[in-house]
mmCIF file of C-alpha atoms in Angstrom:
data_model
loop_
_atom_site.group_PDB
_atom_site.id
_atom_site.type_symbol
_atom_site.label_atom_id
_atom_site.label_comp_id
_atom_site.label_asym_id
_atom_site.label_seq_id
_atom_site.Cartn_x
_atom_site.Cartn_y
_atom_site.Cartn_z
ATOM 1 C CA MET A 1 79.061 97.245 90.129
ATOM 2 C CA LYS A 2 78.275 100.154 88.315
ATOM 3 C CA VAL A 3 81.104 102.466 86.512
ATOM 4 C CA ILE A 4 80.610 106.045 85.847
ATOM 5 C CA TYR A 5 81.897 107.447 83.140
ATOM 6 C CA THR A 6 82.388 110.393 80.078
ATOM 7 C CA GLU A 7 84.260 110.986 77.226
ATOM 8 C CA LYS A 8 84.109 114.753 78.069
ATOM 9 C CA GLN A 9 86.637 113.908 79.947
ATOM 10 C CA ARG A 10 89.569 113.165 76.938
ATOM 11 C CA LEU A 11 89.169 116.728 76.458
ATOM 12 C CA HIS A 12 91.637 117.357 78.852
ATOM 13 C CA HIS A 13 95.121 116.231 77.348
ATOM 14 C CA VAL A 14 98.208 118.027 78.700
ATOM 15 C CA ARG A 15 100.791 117.486 76.587
ATOM 16 C CA PHE A 16 104.170 118.103 78.560
ATOM 17 C CA GLU A 17 104.921 118.400 82.780
ATOM 18 C CA PHE A 18 108.090 118.931 84.154
ATOM 19 C CA LEU A 19 110.048 116.329 85.833
ATOM 20 C CA ASN A 20 113.802 115.828 86.974
ATOM 21 C CA GLY A 21 114.794 119.018 84.916
ATOM 22 C CA GLU A 22 113.298 118.484 81.761
ATOM 23 C CA ALA A 23 110.117 119.034 79.738
ATOM 24 C CA THR A 24 108.050 114.840 79.489
ATOM 25 C CA PRO A 25 105.184 114.198 77.877
ATOM 26 C CA CYS A 26 102.955 114.043 80.492
ATOM 27 C CA PHE A 27 102.239 111.063 82.406
ATOM 28 C CA GLU A 28 98.421 111.758 83.344
ATOM 29 C CA LYS A 29 96.978 111.700 79.596
ATOM 30 C CA PRO A 30 93.601 110.058 77.916
ATOM 31 C CA GLU A 31 95.289 106.155 77.045
ATOM 32 C CA ARG A 32 93.880 106.023 81.067
ATOM 33 C CA ALA A 33 91.208 106.137 81.510
ATOM 34 C CA ASP A 34 90.730 103.783 77.934
ATOM 35 C CA MET A 35 92.861 100.908 79.444
ATOM 36 C CA VAL A 36 90.679 100.538 82.824
ATOM 37 C CA LEU A 37 87.648 101.233 80.396
ATOM 38 C CA ASN A 38 88.923 97.544 78.157
ATOM 39 C CA ALA A 39 89.885 96.137 81.479
ATOM 40 C CA LEU A 40 86.552 96.806 82.679
ATOM 41 C CA ASN A 41 84.613 95.707 79.375
ATOM 42 C CA SER A 42 87.434 92.182 78.855
ATOM 43 C CA HIS A 43 86.559 91.105 82.254
ATOM 44 C CA GLY A 44 82.978 91.612 82.136
ATOM 45 C CA GLY A 45 80.067 92.495 85.475
ATOM 46 C CA PHE A 46 80.534 96.196 85.186
ATOM 47 C CA THR A 47 77.725 98.741 83.795
ATOM 48 C CA MET A 48 78.836 101.714 82.518
ATOM 49 C CA VAL A 49 76.711 104.720 83.044
ATOM 50 C CA GLU A 50 76.720 108.740 82.296
ATOM 51 C CA PRO A 51 77.259 110.962 84.685
ATOM 52 C CA ASN A 52 74.540 113.663 85.333
ATOM 53 C CA SER A 53 74.964 117.468 85.486
ATOM 54 C CA TYR A 54 75.940 118.611 88.468
ATOM 55 C CA GLY A 55 77.397 122.138 87.405
ATOM 56 C CA ASP A 56 80.522 124.093 89.485
ATOM 57 C CA ALA A 57 78.375 124.707 92.539
ATOM 58 C CA PRO A 58 79.999 121.151 94.235
ATOM 59 C CA MET A 59 83.237 122.300 93.588
ATOM 60 C CA ARG A 60 82.996 125.813 95.482
ATOM 61 C CA TRP A 61 81.360 123.206 98.232
ATOM 62 C CA VAL A 62 85.276 122.645 99.522
ATOM 63 C CA HIS A 63 87.324 124.649 97.360
ATOM 64 C CA THR A 64 87.214 129.171 97.673
ATOM 65 C CA ASP A 65 84.943 130.658 95.087
ATOM 66 C CA ASP A 66 87.862 132.057 93.773
ATOM 67 C CA TYR A 67 90.157 129.555 92.990
ATOM 68 C CA VAL A 68 86.863 127.946 91.162
ATOM 69 C CA ASP A 69 86.277 131.237 88.741
ATOM 70 C CA PHE A 70 90.088 130.942 87.871
ATOM 71 C CA LEU A 71 89.504 127.395 86.907
ATOM 72 C CA ALA A 72 86.969 128.211 85.062
ATOM 73 C CA SER A 73 87.921 130.842 83.031
ATOM 74 C CA CYS A 74 92.062 130.844 82.977
ATOM 75 C CA TRP A 75 92.124 129.257 79.090
ATOM 76 C CA ASP A 76 90.708 131.979 77.699
ATOM 77 C CA GLN A 77 92.864 134.455 79.487
ATOM 78 C CA TRP A 78 95.695 132.613 78.015
ATOM 79 C CA VAL A 79 94.035 132.528 75.364
ATOM 80 C CA GLU A 80 93.802 136.217 74.407
ATOM 81 C CA ALA A 81 97.582 136.744 76.223
ATOM 82 C CA PHE A 82 99.486 134.278 74.520
ATOM 83 C CA GLY A 83 97.499 132.465 71.385
ATOM 84 C CA ASP A 84 96.353 128.492 72.079
ATOM 85 C CA VAL A 85 99.979 127.182 70.781
ATOM 86 C CA HIS A 86 101.137 126.336 74.061
ATOM 87 C CA ASP A 87 98.590 124.885 77.021
ATOM 88 C CA ALA A 88 99.057 127.536 80.093
ATOM 89 C CA SER A 89 101.532 126.645 82.844
ATOM 90 C CA PRO A 90 102.986 128.831 85.304
ATOM 91 C CA TYR A 91 105.908 129.686 85.634
ATOM 92 C CA CYS A 92 106.357 131.801 88.756
ATOM 93 C CA PHE A 93 105.158 130.296 92.526
ATOM 94 C CA ALA A 94 104.289 132.753 95.066
ATOM 95 C CA PRO A 95 105.383 132.610 98.685
ATOM 96 C CA ALA A 96 103.756 131.100 101.413
ATOM 97 C CA ARG A 97 100.042 132.322 102.006
ATOM 98 C CA HIS A 98 100.865 134.084 105.079
ATOM 99 C CA LEU A 99 103.367 136.461 103.053
ATOM 100 C CA ARG A 100 100.638 136.826 99.981
ATOM 101 C CA ASN A 101 98.126 140.077 100.113
ATOM 102 C CA ARG A 102 96.371 140.419 97.088
ATOM 103 C CA ILE A 103 95.683 137.911 93.611
ATOM 104 C CA PRO A 104 97.795 138.576 90.422
ATOM 105 C CA LYS A 105 95.406 140.238 87.326
ATOM 106 C CA ASP A 106 98.447 138.496 84.591
ATOM 107 C CA ILE A 107 97.322 135.232 83.940
ATOM 108 C CA GLU A 108 100.527 134.190 84.486
ATOM 109 C CA GLY A 109 100.790 135.819 88.235
ATOM 110 C CA ARG A 110 96.951 133.837 88.398
ATOM 111 C CA LEU A 111 98.385 130.944 87.227
ATOM 112 C CA GLY A 112 101.542 130.262 89.342
ATOM 113 C CA TYR A 113 99.105 131.694 92.664
ATOM 114 C CA TYR A 114 96.993 129.060 92.876
ATOM 115 C CA SER A 115 99.252 126.299 91.756
ATOM 116 C CA PHE A 116 101.836 123.934 93.286
ATOM 117 C CA ASP A 117 104.066 121.815 90.987
ATOM 118 C CA MET A 118 104.660 122.446 87.172
ATOM 119 C CA THR A 119 102.334 119.067 86.829
ATOM 120 C CA ALA A 120 99.119 121.160 86.497
ATOM 121 C CA ALA A 121 98.584 122.816 83.244
ATOM 122 C CA ILE A 122 95.903 123.531 81.440
ATOM 123 C CA THR A 123 94.471 123.227 78.145
ATOM 124 C CA ALA A 124 91.433 124.310 76.236
ATOM 125 C CA GLY A 125 89.254 121.287 77.039
ATOM 126 C CA SER A 126 90.379 121.619 80.428
ATOM 127 C CA TRP A 127 87.713 123.100 82.591
ATOM 128 C CA LYS A 128 84.934 121.084 80.567
ATOM 129 C CA ALA A 129 86.768 117.430 81.988
ATOM 130 C CA ILE A 130 87.630 118.980 85.277
ATOM 131 C CA VAL A 131 83.649 119.317 85.469
ATOM 132 C CA ALA A 132 82.797 115.938 84.204
ATOM 133 C CA ALA A 133 85.081 114.043 86.743
ATOM 134 C CA THR A 134 83.498 115.805 89.418
ATOM 135 C CA GLU A 135 80.211 114.545 87.732
ATOM 136 C CA CYS A 136 81.271 111.421 87.904
ATOM 137 C CA ALA A 137 81.870 111.370 91.542
ATOM 138 C CA LEU A 138 78.542 112.746 92.407
ATOM 139 C CA THR A 139 76.659 110.958 90.609
ATOM 140 C CA GLY A 140 78.401 107.513 92.581
ATOM 141 C CA VAL A 141 77.610 109.366 95.902
ATOM 142 C CA ASP A 142 73.811 109.556 94.312
ATOM 143 C CA LEU A 143 73.693 105.989 93.233
ATOM 144 C CA ILE A 144 75.290 104.664 96.703
ATOM 145 C CA LYS A 145 71.899 107.029 98.216
ATOM 146 C CA GLN A 146 70.132 105.098 95.747
ATOM 147 C CA GLY A 147 70.403 102.017 97.145
ATOM 148 C CA GLU A 148 73.466 101.097 95.376
ATOM 149 C CA HIS A 149 76.500 99.338 98.077
ATOM 150 C CA ALA A 150 79.419 100.175 95.554
ATOM 151 C CA VAL A 151 80.504 102.326 92.494
ATOM 152 C CA PHE A 152 83.403 102.898 90.205
ATOM 153 C CA ALA A 153 83.607 106.633 89.700
ATOM 154 C CA LEU A 154 86.417 106.873 86.640
ATOM 155 C CA CYS A 155 87.624 109.686 87.245
ATOM 156 C CA ARG A 156 89.741 111.497 84.660
ATOM 157 C CA PRO A 157 91.713 114.526 85.581
ATOM 158 C CA PRO A 158 92.564 112.804 89.704
ATOM 159 C CA GLY A 159 92.163 115.260 91.922
ATOM 160 C CA HIS A 160 93.074 114.010 95.677
ATOM 161 C CA HIS A 161 96.280 116.806 95.127
ATOM 162 C CA ALA A 162 93.856 119.213 94.565
ATOM 163 C CA ALA A 163 93.783 121.394 97.587
ATOM 164 C CA PRO A 164 91.262 124.562 98.774
ATOM 165 C CA ASP A 165 92.738 126.735 96.333
ATOM 166 C CA LEU A 166 95.934 125.261 94.960
ATOM 167 C CA MET A 167 96.245 122.843 91.948
ATOM 168 C CA GLY A 168 99.174 120.356 91.384
ATOM 169 C CA GLY A 169 99.742 116.952 90.760
ATOM 170 C CA TYR A 170 97.411 116.439 87.645
ATOM 171 C CA CYS A 171 94.777 117.497 90.038
ATOM 172 C CA TYR A 172 92.389 120.618 89.678
ATOM 173 C CA ALA A 173 89.113 119.607 91.065
ATOM 174 C CA ASN A 174 89.264 116.793 94.499
ATOM 175 C CA ASN A 175 86.912 114.628 93.128
ATOM 176 C CA ALA A 176 86.932 112.844 96.844
ATOM 177 C CA ALA A 177 86.335 115.442 98.632
ATOM 178 C CA ILE A 178 83.582 116.669 97.275
ATOM 179 C CA ALA A 179 82.365 112.901 97.213
ATOM 180 C CA ALA A 180 82.570 113.180 100.379
ATOM 181 C CA GLU A 181 80.956 116.270 101.263
ATOM 182 C CA SER A 182 77.977 114.945 98.936
ATOM 183 C CA PHE A 183 77.578 113.068 101.637
ATOM 184 C CA ILE A 184 77.301 114.941 104.595
ATOM 185 C CA ARG A 185 75.528 117.308 102.843
ATOM 186 C CA GLN A 186 72.555 114.321 102.161
ATOM 187 C CA GLY A 187 73.006 113.295 105.744
ATOM 188 C CA ALA A 188 75.723 111.267 106.563
ATOM 189 C CA LYS A 189 77.045 112.094 110.461
ATOM 190 C CA ARG A 190 80.909 109.921 109.367
ATOM 191 C CA VAL A 191 82.053 109.646 106.216
ATOM 192 C CA ALA A 192 86.258 107.810 105.489
ATOM 193 C CA VAL A 193 88.064 108.896 102.893
ATOM 194 C CA LEU A 194 91.232 105.940 102.325
ATOM 195 C CA ASP A 195 93.046 107.475 100.072
ATOM 196 C CA ILE A 196 95.809 104.370 98.412
ATOM 197 C CA ASP A 197 97.104 106.073 95.915
ATOM 198 C CA TYR A 198 101.463 105.781 96.388
ATOM 199 C CA HIS A 199 101.669 109.565 96.328
ATOM 200 C CA HIS A 200 99.229 111.420 99.903
ATOM 201 C CA GLY A 201 96.785 112.976 99.509
ATOM 202 C CA ASN A 202 97.451 115.989 100.478
ATOM 203 C CA GLY A 203 94.790 118.396 99.016
ATOM 204 C CA THR A 204 92.050 115.960 100.628
ATOM 205 C CA GLN A 205 93.960 116.052 104.426
ATOM 206 C CA SER A 206 93.964 120.041 103.775
ATOM 207 C CA ILE A 207 90.575 120.250 103.142
ATOM 208 C CA PHE A 208 89.333 118.019 105.907
ATOM 209 C CA TYR A 209 91.823 118.312 108.312
ATOM 210 C CA ASP A 210 90.247 120.673 110.749
ATOM 211 C CA ARG A 211 86.727 118.482 110.468
ATOM 212 C CA SER A 212 85.822 115.277 112.800
ATOM 213 C CA ASP A 213 82.820 114.308 110.106
ATOM 214 C CA VAL A 214 85.174 113.151 107.979
ATOM 215 C CA LEU A 215 88.084 111.064 108.924
ATOM 216 C CA PHE A 216 91.223 110.482 106.862
ATOM 217 C CA ALA A 217 93.370 108.246 106.190
ATOM 218 C CA SER A 218 96.224 107.073 103.295
ATOM 219 C CA ILE A 219 99.143 105.146 102.728
ATOM 220 C CA HIS A 220 101.765 106.142 101.014
ATOM 221 C CA GLY A 221 105.054 106.864 99.599
ATOM 222 C CA ASP A 222 107.918 108.481 102.580
ATOM 223 C CA PRO A 223 107.217 112.682 101.641
ATOM 224 C CA ASP A 224 110.907 113.140 103.597
ATOM 225 C CA TYR A 225 111.802 111.521 100.367
ATOM 226 C CA ASP A 226 109.037 111.329 97.178
ATOM 227 C CA TYR A 227 105.888 113.998 96.130
ATOM 228 C CA PRO A 228 104.136 115.540 97.087
ATOM 229 C CA HIS A 229 107.287 115.886 99.518
ATOM 230 C CA TYR A 230 105.737 118.522 102.152
ATOM 231 C CA LEU A 231 102.413 117.101 103.419
ATOM 232 C CA GLY A 232 101.785 112.903 104.502
ATOM 233 C CA PHE A 233 104.120 112.956 107.861
ATOM 234 C CA ALA A 234 103.351 110.149 110.798
ATOM 235 C CA ASP A 235 102.643 113.111 113.280
ATOM 236 C CA GLU A 236 99.569 114.952 110.691
ATOM 237 C CA GLU A 237 96.580 113.957 112.626
ATOM 238 C CA GLY A 238 94.078 116.819 112.559
ATOM 239 C CA GLU A 239 93.309 119.753 114.224
ATOM 240 C CA GLY A 240 90.861 122.272 116.503
ATOM 241 C CA GLU A 241 87.908 119.646 115.990
ATOM 242 C CA GLY A 242 89.498 117.784 113.352
ATOM 243 C CA LEU A 243 92.962 116.197 115.858
ATOM 244 C CA GLY A 244 92.500 112.400 115.350
ATOM 245 C CA PHE A 245 91.056 112.503 112.674
ATOM 246 C CA ASN A 246 93.854 112.636 110.406
ATOM 247 C CA LEU A 247 95.650 109.247 109.974
ATOM 248 C CA ASN A 248 98.717 109.365 107.608
ATOM 249 C CA LEU A 249 101.075 105.694 107.228
ATOM 250 C CA PRO A 250 103.968 106.769 105.258
ATOM 251 C CA LEU A 251 106.073 103.718 104.156
ATOM 252 C CA PRO A 252 109.503 103.250 102.831
ATOM 253 C CA LEU A 253 110.183 103.702 98.870
ATOM 254 C CA ASN A 254 111.768 100.705 97.162
ATOM 255 C CA THR A 255 111.532 98.179 99.878
ATOM 256 C CA THR A 256 107.891 98.572 99.910
ATOM 257 C CA ASP A 257 106.437 95.001 99.057
ATOM 258 C CA TRP A 258 102.990 93.477 100.374
ATOM 259 C CA SER A 259 104.945 92.274 103.012
ATOM 260 C CA VAL A 260 105.185 96.097 104.467
ATOM 261 C CA TYR A 261 102.135 97.198 102.641
ATOM 262 C CA GLU A 262 99.264 94.972 104.542
ATOM 263 C CA PRO A 263 100.212 96.076 108.297
ATOM 264 C CA ALA A 264 99.752 99.705 107.022
ATOM 265 C CA LEU A 265 96.586 98.457 105.357
ATOM 266 C CA VAL A 266 95.079 96.788 108.002
ATOM 267 C CA THR A 267 96.097 99.905 110.522
ATOM 268 C CA ALA A 268 94.101 101.782 108.407
ATOM 269 C CA LEU A 269 90.954 99.516 108.369
ATOM 270 C CA ALA A 270 90.729 99.395 111.385
ATOM 271 C CA ARG A 271 91.101 102.941 112.184
ATOM 272 C CA ILE A 272 87.910 103.076 109.835
ATOM 273 C CA ALA A 273 85.966 100.200 111.049
ATOM 274 C CA GLU A 274 86.663 102.213 114.686
ATOM 275 C CA TYR A 275 84.877 105.033 113.208
ATOM 276 C CA GLN A 276 81.783 103.549 111.521
ATOM 277 C CA PRO A 277 81.715 105.855 108.928
ATOM 278 C CA GLU A 278 78.304 105.791 107.080
ATOM 279 C CA ALA A 279 80.095 105.636 103.468
ATOM 280 C CA LEU A 280 84.116 104.650 102.527
ATOM 281 C CA ILE A 281 85.437 106.728 99.755
ATOM 282 C CA ILE A 282 88.254 104.969 98.445
ATOM 283 C CA SER A 283 90.790 107.562 96.105
ATOM 284 C CA LEU A 284 92.701 104.174 94.163
ATOM 285 C CA GLY A 285 95.351 105.103 93.178
ATOM 286 C CA MET A 286 97.071 101.794 90.986
ATOM 287 C CA ASP A 287 100.777 103.466 91.205
ATOM 288 C CA THR A 288 101.634 101.550 93.675
ATOM 289 C CA PHE A 289 102.566 99.035 90.834
ATOM 290 C CA ALA A 290 105.881 97.590 90.917
ATOM 291 C CA ASP A 291 106.208 98.584 87.024
ATOM 292 C CA ASP A 292 105.218 102.137 87.890
ATOM 293 C CA PRO A 293 107.627 104.470 85.905
ATOM 294 C CA ILE A 294 107.136 107.415 87.960
ATOM 295 C CA SER A 295 106.164 105.333 91.823
ATOM 296 C CA TYR A 296 108.306 103.038 93.925
ATOM 297 C CA PHE A 297 106.066 100.633 95.846
ATOM 298 C CA LYS A 298 106.570 97.582 94.550
ATOM 299 C CA LEU A 299 102.605 95.650 94.894
ATOM 300 C CA LEU A 300 102.054 92.641 92.334
ATOM 301 C CA ARG A 301 98.383 92.451 90.175
ATOM 302 C CA ASN A 302 97.848 89.691 93.076
ATOM 303 C CA ASP A 303 98.253 91.928 95.884
ATOM 304 C CA TYR A 304 95.354 94.828 94.488
ATOM 305 C CA THR A 305 92.733 91.739 95.086
ATOM 306 C CA LYS A 306 93.768 91.501 98.040
ATOM 307 C CA ILE A 307 93.529 94.885 98.780
ATOM 308 C CA GLY A 308 90.148 94.824 97.512
ATOM 309 C CA TRP A 309 88.707 92.015 99.341
ATOM 310 C CA MET A 310 90.683 93.457 102.302
ATOM 311 C CA ILE A 311 87.615 96.665 101.926
ATOM 312 C CA GLY A 312 85.189 94.208 101.472
ATOM 313 C CA LEU A 313 85.345 93.046 104.558
ATOM 314 C CA LEU A 314 84.329 96.760 106.131
ATOM 315 C CA ASN A 315 81.192 96.147 103.721
ATOM 316 C CA ILE A 316 80.659 99.763 104.383
ATOM 317 C CA PRO A 317 78.926 101.490 100.856
ATOM 318 C CA THR A 318 82.007 102.261 99.072
ATOM 319 C CA LEU A 319 82.549 104.586 96.321
ATOM 320 C CA PHE A 320 86.140 104.058 94.109
ATOM 321 C CA VAL A 321 87.551 107.786 93.276
ATOM 322 C CA PHE A 322 89.925 107.282 90.237
ATOM 323 C CA GLU A 323 93.180 108.467 91.166
ATOM 324 C CA GLY A 324 96.864 108.176 89.684
ATOM 325 C CA GLY A 325 98.298 104.829 88.025
ATOM 326 C CA TYR A 326 100.643 105.641 84.988
ATOM 327 C CA ALA A 327 101.239 101.521 83.964
ATOM 328 C CA VAL A 328 99.450 101.887 81.415
ATOM 329 C CA ASP A 329 99.566 98.739 80.463
ATOM 330 C CA ASP A 330 98.144 96.760 83.509
ATOM 331 C CA LEU A 331 96.545 99.738 84.499
ATOM 332 C CA GLY A 332 92.850 98.766 83.722
ATOM 333 C CA HIS A 333 94.007 94.851 84.819
ATOM 334 C CA ASN A 334 95.475 96.299 88.581
ATOM 335 C CA THR A 335 91.883 98.064 88.828
ATOM 336 C CA VAL A 336 89.941 95.504 88.136
ATOM 337 C CA ALA A 337 91.734 93.400 90.486
ATOM 338 C CA VAL A 338 90.955 95.345 92.905
ATOM 339 C CA LEU A 339 87.172 95.866 92.081
ATOM 340 C CA ASP A 340 87.104 92.400 92.209
ATOM 341 C CA GLY A 341 88.302 91.921 95.071
ATOM 342 C CA PHE A 342 86.201 93.752 96.308
ATOM 343 C CA ASN A 343 83.137 91.323 94.943
ATOM 344 C CA LYS A 344 84.143 88.612 95.849
ATOM 345 C CA ALA A 345 83.916 89.616 99.805
ATOM 346 C CA LEU A 346 80.760 90.273 99.694
ATOM 347 C CA ALA A 347 80.001 87.274 97.691
#
């Protein structure tokens, strides 16, 4: 299997996030990708590929122009106002969308306008890394269009929380959504996105919520009790043309082990099989692991092999797009377990 990765993604390195009321070293850090790369190389059977260049135009397929322009210019404007000692981070947030009528001119105001939490600061290298992550996903799409059955886009920063004009949850540009749109623009009539990150992919849902050409299915922690809190409930089924093409499978915190997770995965995969997509994108979050420091599911390494195997049985051209996962010592091995299980299903 080919793996798309570039060292440019290391340029994004946020110092702190706010968790439980205090500044905490950010869990989303460059070492996450290092551990995955080490595990891939140790396992063997994976070919590393540098991404192609696409620029920021594909971001504008799923994100608003003003939001993309903000991401590109934020750091320079922050440095002009406050210097480069601290990361660019919001301190105030806009109210509900229908109450806003203008974008603030002040950089701190714009940071709050385009953010929904305090986990997505911007640093000197963030923009280059954000673009690079999208290019990893887009290169994966092109490789599948060229005949590869499966590709792993090792994207960092992750993307599934990024909405059309909002960053949050360590996410800035929605890599999986951009990849799905690329498939559509290259002729696919139906694309499915399966999000198996512990946290609901609220950004991906919001991008495709009124569309029927992209089916979104997500298995995640119950948002009544965990992040992102405001989306991810089972009664969110899409709207307009997209009604019936959004499937949320929230599961309980602390008691979700394989015996609870497997039936949800069977349900999601059955819906995808019924949909008959021409391509499948897996938002591959690995924070469902029992030892993840900020999540509450109880999956074990052997469970990830089963997940990959079950996805592989669908026999659909598949792009894996890396999302969350913060138990750094186990992250690489668990990721390889999914990909290895997938490959075994095709053997």
